[in-house]
Amino acid sequence: QVQFVESGGGLVQPGGSLRLSCVASESINSIYVMAWYRQAPGKKREYIASITSFGITNYAESMEGRFTISRDGARNTIWLQMNNLNADDTAVYYCNGRSGIRRGSTPTGDWGQGTQVTVSS
């Protein structure tokens, strides 16, 4: 089973930006859809965005405009560029495969450790 390692989180002030990375233990070229998720304290894990191997993207409605997902199959890596962060974005961020790009699609692999993002002044 492919494993994912997320990085790039940290403490950032409101309005700031971060770029998260997710490196897979093997090629992601066979994983048609890759996605980012996050889990805030006391809340369920929620979907952020996904991207197909052709570069087609999909975003949760509340994330669109501030977050940008990208991938590089040659580097087995996906990224999440996050701008104009606010306190509600504080969470642990995870990547995973996804069964599809449409609403209702589900994660397909094992979860990694995630990377903590804290937005605070």
Coordinates of N, CA and C in Angstrom, one line a residue:
Q1 N 0.9 -1.2 0.0 CA 0.0 0.0 0.0 C 0.9 1.2 0.0
V2 N 0.6 2.2 -0.9 CA 1.4 3.4 -0.9 C 1.3 4.2 0.3
Q3 N 2.4 4.8 0.8 CA 2.3 5.6 2.0 C 2.6 7.1 1.6
F4 N 2.0 8.0 2.4 CA 2.1 9.4 2.1 C 2.8 10.1 3.3
V5 N 3.7 11.1 3.0 CA 4.3 11.9 4.0 C 4.0 13.3 3.7
E6 N 3.3 14.0 4.6 CA 2.9 15.4 4.4 C 3.9 16.2 5.2
S7 N 4.2 17.4 4.6 CA 5.1 18.4 5.3 C 4.7 19.8 4.9
G8 N 5.4 20.7 5.5 CA 5.2 22.1 5.2 C 4.3 22.9 6.1
G9 N 3.7 22.3 7.1 CA 2.8 23.0 8.0 C 3.6 23.8 9.0
G10 N 2.9 24.5 9.8 CA 3.6 25.4 10.8 C 2.7 26.4 11.3
L11 N 3.2 27.4 12.0 CA 2.5 28.5 12.6 C 2.5 29.7 11.6
V12 N 1.4 30.2 11.3 CA 1.3 31.3 10.4 C 0.3 32.3 10.9
Q13 N 0.6 33.6 10.6 CA -0.4 34.6 11.1 C -1.6 34.7 10.2
P14 N -2.7 35.2 10.7 CA -3.9 35.4 9.8 C -3.5 36.2 8.6
G15 N -4.0 35.8 7.4 CA -3.7 36.4 6.2 C -2.4 35.9 5.5
G16 N -1.7 35.0 6.2 CA -0.5 34.5 5.6 C -0.7 33.3 4.7
S17 N 0.4 32.7 4.2 CA 0.3 31.7 3.2 C 1.2 30.5 3.6
L18 N 0.9 29.3 3.2 CA 1.7 28.2 3.4 C 1.6 27.3 2.1
R19 N 2.6 26.5 1.9 CA 2.6 25.5 0.8 C 2.9 24.2 1.4
L20 N 1.9 23.3 1.4 CA 2.1 22.0 1.9 C 2.5 21.0 0.8
S21 N 3.3 20.0 1.2 CA 3.8 19.0 0.2 C 3.3 17.6 0.7
C22 N 3.1 16.7 -0.2 CA 2.8 15.3 0.1 C 3.6 14.5 -0.9
V23 N 4.5 13.7 -0.3 CA 5.3 12.8 -1.1 C 4.9 11.3 -0.9
A24 N 4.7 10.6 -2.0 CA 4.2 9.2 -1.9 C 5.4 8.3 -2.0
S25 N 5.2 7.1 -1.4 CA 6.3 6.1 -1.3 C 6.6 5.4 -2.6
E26 N 5.6 5.6 -3.5 CA 5.8 5.0 -4.9 C 5.1 5.9 -5.9
S27 N 5.1 5.5 -7.1 CA 4.6 6.3 -8.2 C 3.1 6.6 -7.9
I28 N 2.7 7.9 -8.1 CA 1.3 8.3 -8.0 C 0.7 8.3 -9.4
N29 N 1.5 7.9 -10.4 CA 0.9 8.0 -11.8 C -0.3 7.0 -12.0
S30 N -0.3 6.0 -11.1 CA -1.4 5.0 -11.2 C -2.6 5.4 -10.3
I31 N -2.4 6.5 -9.6 CA -3.5 7.0 -8.7 C -4.1 8.1 -9.5
Y32 N -5.3 7.8 -10.0 CA -5.9 8.8 -10.9 C -6.2 10.1 -10.2
V33 N -6.8 10.0 -9.0 CA -7.1 11.2 -8.3 C -6.4 11.2 -6.9
M34 N -5.7 12.3 -6.7 CA -5.1 12.6 -5.4 C -5.8 13.8 -4.8
A35 N -5.8 13.8 -3.4 CA -6.6 14.8 -2.8 C -5.9 15.3 -1.5
W36 N -6.4 16.4 -1.0 CA -6.0 16.9 0.3 C -7.3 17.0 1.2
Y37 N -7.0 16.7 2.5 CA -8.1 16.7 3.5 C -7.5 17.4 4.7
R38 N -8.4 17.8 5.6 CA -7.9 18.3 6.9 C -8.9 17.9 8.0
Q39 N -8.3 17.9 9.2 CA -9.1 17.6 10.4 C -8.8 18.6 11.5
A40 N -9.8 19.4 11.8 CA -9.6 20.4 12.9 C -9.9 19.7 14.2
P41 N -9.4 20.3 15.3 CA -9.7 19.7 16.7 C -11.2 19.5 16.9
G42 N -11.6 18.3 17.3 CA -13.0 18.0 17.6 C -13.9 17.9 16.4
K43 N -13.4 17.9 15.2 CA -14.2 17.9 14.0 C -13.9 16.7 13.2
K44 N -14.8 16.4 12.3 CA -14.5 15.3 11.3 C -13.5 15.7 10.3
R45 N -12.9 14.7 9.7 CA -11.9 15.1 8.6 C -12.8 15.6 7.4
E46 N -12.3 16.6 6.8 CA -13.1 17.2 5.7 C -12.2 17.3 4.4
Y47 N -12.9 17.2 3.3 CA -12.3 17.2 2.0 C -11.9 18.7 1.6
I48 N -10.8 18.9 1.0 CA -10.3 20.2 0.6 C -10.4 20.3 -0.9
A49 N -9.6 19.5 -1.6 CA -9.4 19.6 -3.0 C -8.8 18.3 -3.6
S50 N -9.1 18.1 -4.9 CA -8.5 16.9 -5.5 C -8.0 17.3 -6.9
I51 N -7.2 16.4 -7.5 CA -6.6 16.6 -8.8 C -6.4 15.3 -9.5
T52 N -6.7 15.2 -10.8 CA -6.5 14.0 -11.5 C -5.1 14.0 -12.1
S53 N -4.8 12.9 -12.7 CA -3.5 12.7 -13.3 C -3.4 13.6 -14.6
F54 N -4.5 14.1 -15.0 CA -4.6 15.0 -16.2 C -4.6 16.4 -15.8
G55 N -4.6 16.7 -14.5 CA -4.6 18.0 -14.0 C -5.9 18.7 -13.8
I56 N -7.0 17.9 -13.9 CA -8.3 18.4 -13.6 C -8.5 18.5 -12.1
T57 N -9.0 19.7 -11.7 CA -9.1 19.9 -10.2 C -10.5 20.1 -9.8
N58 N -10.7 19.9 -8.5 CA -12.0 20.1 -7.9 C -11.7 20.6 -6.5
Y59 N -12.5 21.5 -6.0 CA -12.4 22.1 -4.7 C -13.7 22.0 -3.9
A60 N -13.5 21.9 -2.6 CA -14.7 22.1 -1.7 C -15.1 23.5 -1.9
E61 N -16.4 23.8 -1.8 CA -16.9 25.1 -2.1 C -16.2 26.2 -1.2
S62 N -16.0 25.9 0.0 CA -15.5 26.8 1.0 C -14.0 27.1 0.8
M63 N -13.3 26.2 0.0 CA -11.9 26.4 -0.2 C -11.5 27.0 -1.5
E64 N -12.4 27.0 -2.4 CA -12.1 27.5 -3.7 C -11.7 29.0 -3.7
G65 N -10.7 29.4 -4.4 CA -10.2 30.7 -4.4 C -9.0 31.0 -3.5
R66 N -8.9 30.3 -2.4 CA -7.8 30.5 -1.5 C -6.8 29.4 -1.6
F67 N -7.2 28.2 -2.0 CA -6.4 27.0 -2.0 C -6.1 26.6 -3.4
T68 N -4.9 26.1 -3.7 CA -4.6 25.6 -5.1 C -3.9 24.3 -4.9
I69 N -4.4 23.3 -5.6 CA -3.8 21.9 -5.6 C -3.0 21.7 -6.9
S70 N -1.9 21.0 -6.8 CA -1.1 20.7 -7.9 C -0.4 19.4 -7.7
R71 N 0.1 18.8 -8.8 CA 0.8 17.5 -8.7 C 1.9 17.4 -9.7
D72 N 2.9 16.5 -9.4 CA 3.9 16.2 -10.3 C 4.2 14.7 -10.2
G73 N 3.7 14.0 -11.2 CA 3.8 12.5 -11.2 C 5.3 12.1 -11.2
A74 N 6.1 12.8 -11.8 CA 7.6 12.4 -11.9 C 8.2 12.5 -10.5
R75 N 7.7 13.3 -9.6 CA 8.3 13.5 -8.3 C 7.4 12.8 -7.2
N76 N 6.3 12.1 -7.7 CA 5.4 11.5 -6.7 C 4.9 12.4 -5.7
T77 N 4.6 13.6 -6.0 CA 4.3 14.7 -5.1 C 3.1 15.5 -5.5
I78 N 2.3 15.8 -4.5 CA 1.3 16.8 -4.7 C 1.5 18.0 -3.7
W79 N 1.0 19.1 -4.0 CA 1.1 20.3 -3.2 C -0.3 20.9 -2.9
L80 N -0.3 21.7 -1.9 CA -1.5 22.6 -1.6 C -1.0 23.9 -1.2
Q81 N -1.2 24.9 -2.1 CA -0.9 26.3 -1.8 C -2.1 26.9 -1.1
M82 N -1.8 27.5 0.1 CA -2.9 28.0 0.9 C -2.6 29.5 1.1
N83 N -3.5 30.4 0.7 CA -3.4 31.8 0.9 C -4.5 32.4 1.7
N84 N -4.2 33.6 2.3 CA -5.2 34.3 3.1 C -5.7 33.4 4.2
L85 N -4.9 32.8 4.9 CA -5.3 31.8 6.0 C -6.0 32.6 7.1
N86 N -6.9 31.9 7.8 CA -7.5 32.4 8.9 C -7.6 31.3 10.0
A87 N -8.1 31.7 11.2 CA -8.0 30.7 12.3 C -8.8 29.4 12.0
D88 N -9.9 29.5 11.2 CA -10.7 28.4 10.9 C -9.9 27.3 10.0
D89 N -8.8 27.7 9.5 CA -7.9 26.8 8.7 C -7.0 26.0 9.6
T90 N -7.0 26.3 10.9 CA -6.1 25.5 11.8 C -6.6 24.1 11.8
A91 N -5.7 23.2 11.5 CA -6.1 21.7 11.4 C -4.8 20.9 11.1
V92 N -5.0 19.6 11.1 CA -4.0 18.7 10.6 C -4.4 18.4 9.2
Y93 N -3.4 18.6 8.2 CA -3.7 18.4 6.8 C -3.1 17.1 6.3
Y94 N -3.9 16.4 5.5 CA -3.5 15.1 5.0 C -3.7 15.0 3.5
C95 N -2.9 14.1 2.9 CA -3.2 13.8 1.5 C -3.6 12.3 1.4
N96 N -4.2 12.0 0.3 CA -4.6 10.6 0.1 C -5.1 10.4 -1.3
G97 N -5.2 9.2 -1.8 CA -5.9 9.0 -3.0 C -7.4 9.2 -2.8
R98 N -8.1 9.3 -3.9 CA -9.5 9.5 -3.8 C -10.2 8.7 -4.9
S99 N -11.4 8.2 -4.6 CA -12.1 7.3 -5.6 C -12.5 8.0 -6.8
G100 N -12.7 9.3 -6.7 CA -13.2 10.1 -7.8 C -13.0 11.6 -7.5
I101 N -13.5 12.4 -8.4 CA -13.3 13.8 -8.2 C -14.6 14.5 -7.8
R102 N -15.7 13.8 -7.9 CA -17.0 14.4 -7.6 C -17.3 14.2 -6.2
R103 N -18.3 15.0 -5.8 CA -18.9 14.9 -4.4 C -19.3 13.5 -4.1
G104 N -18.9 13.1 -2.9 CA -19.3 11.7 -2.5 C -18.1 10.7 -2.7
S105 N -17.1 11.1 -3.4 CA -15.9 10.3 -3.6 C -15.2 10.1 -2.2
T106 N -14.5 9.0 -2.1 CA -14.0 8.7 -0.8 C -12.5 8.4 -0.8
P107 N -11.8 8.6 0.3 CA -10.4 8.3 0.3 C -10.1 6.8 0.0
T108 N -8.9 6.5 -0.6 CA -8.7 5.2 -1.1 C -7.5 4.5 -0.4
G109 N -6.7 5.2 0.3 CA -5.5 4.6 0.9 C -5.4 4.8 2.4
D110 N -4.2 4.5 2.9 CA -4.0 4.7 4.3 C -3.6 6.1 4.6
W111 N -3.9 6.6 5.8 CA -3.6 8.0 6.2 C -2.2 8.1 6.7
G112 N -1.5 9.2 6.3 CA -0.2 9.4 6.9 C -0.3 10.2 8.2
Q113 N 0.8 10.7 8.7 CA 0.8 11.4 9.9 C 0.1 12.8 9.8
G114 N 0.1 13.4 8.6 CA -0.4 14.7 8.4 C 0.6 15.7 8.8
T115 N 0.3 17.0 8.5 CA 1.1 18.1 8.9 C 0.2 19.2 9.6
Q116 N 0.7 19.7 10.7 CA -0.1 20.6 11.5 C 0.0 22.0 10.9
V117 N -1.1 22.7 10.7 CA -1.2 24.1 10.3 C -1.9 24.8 11.5
T118 N -1.3 25.8 12.0 CA -1.9 26.6 13.0 C -1.9 28.1 12.6
V119 N -3.0 28.7 12.6 CA -3.1 30.1 12.1 C -3.5 30.9 13.4
S120 N -2.6 31.7 13.8 CA -2.7 32.5 15.0 C -1.8 33.7 15.0
S121 N -2.3 34.8 15.6 CA -1.5 36.0 15.8 C -0.7 35.9 17.1

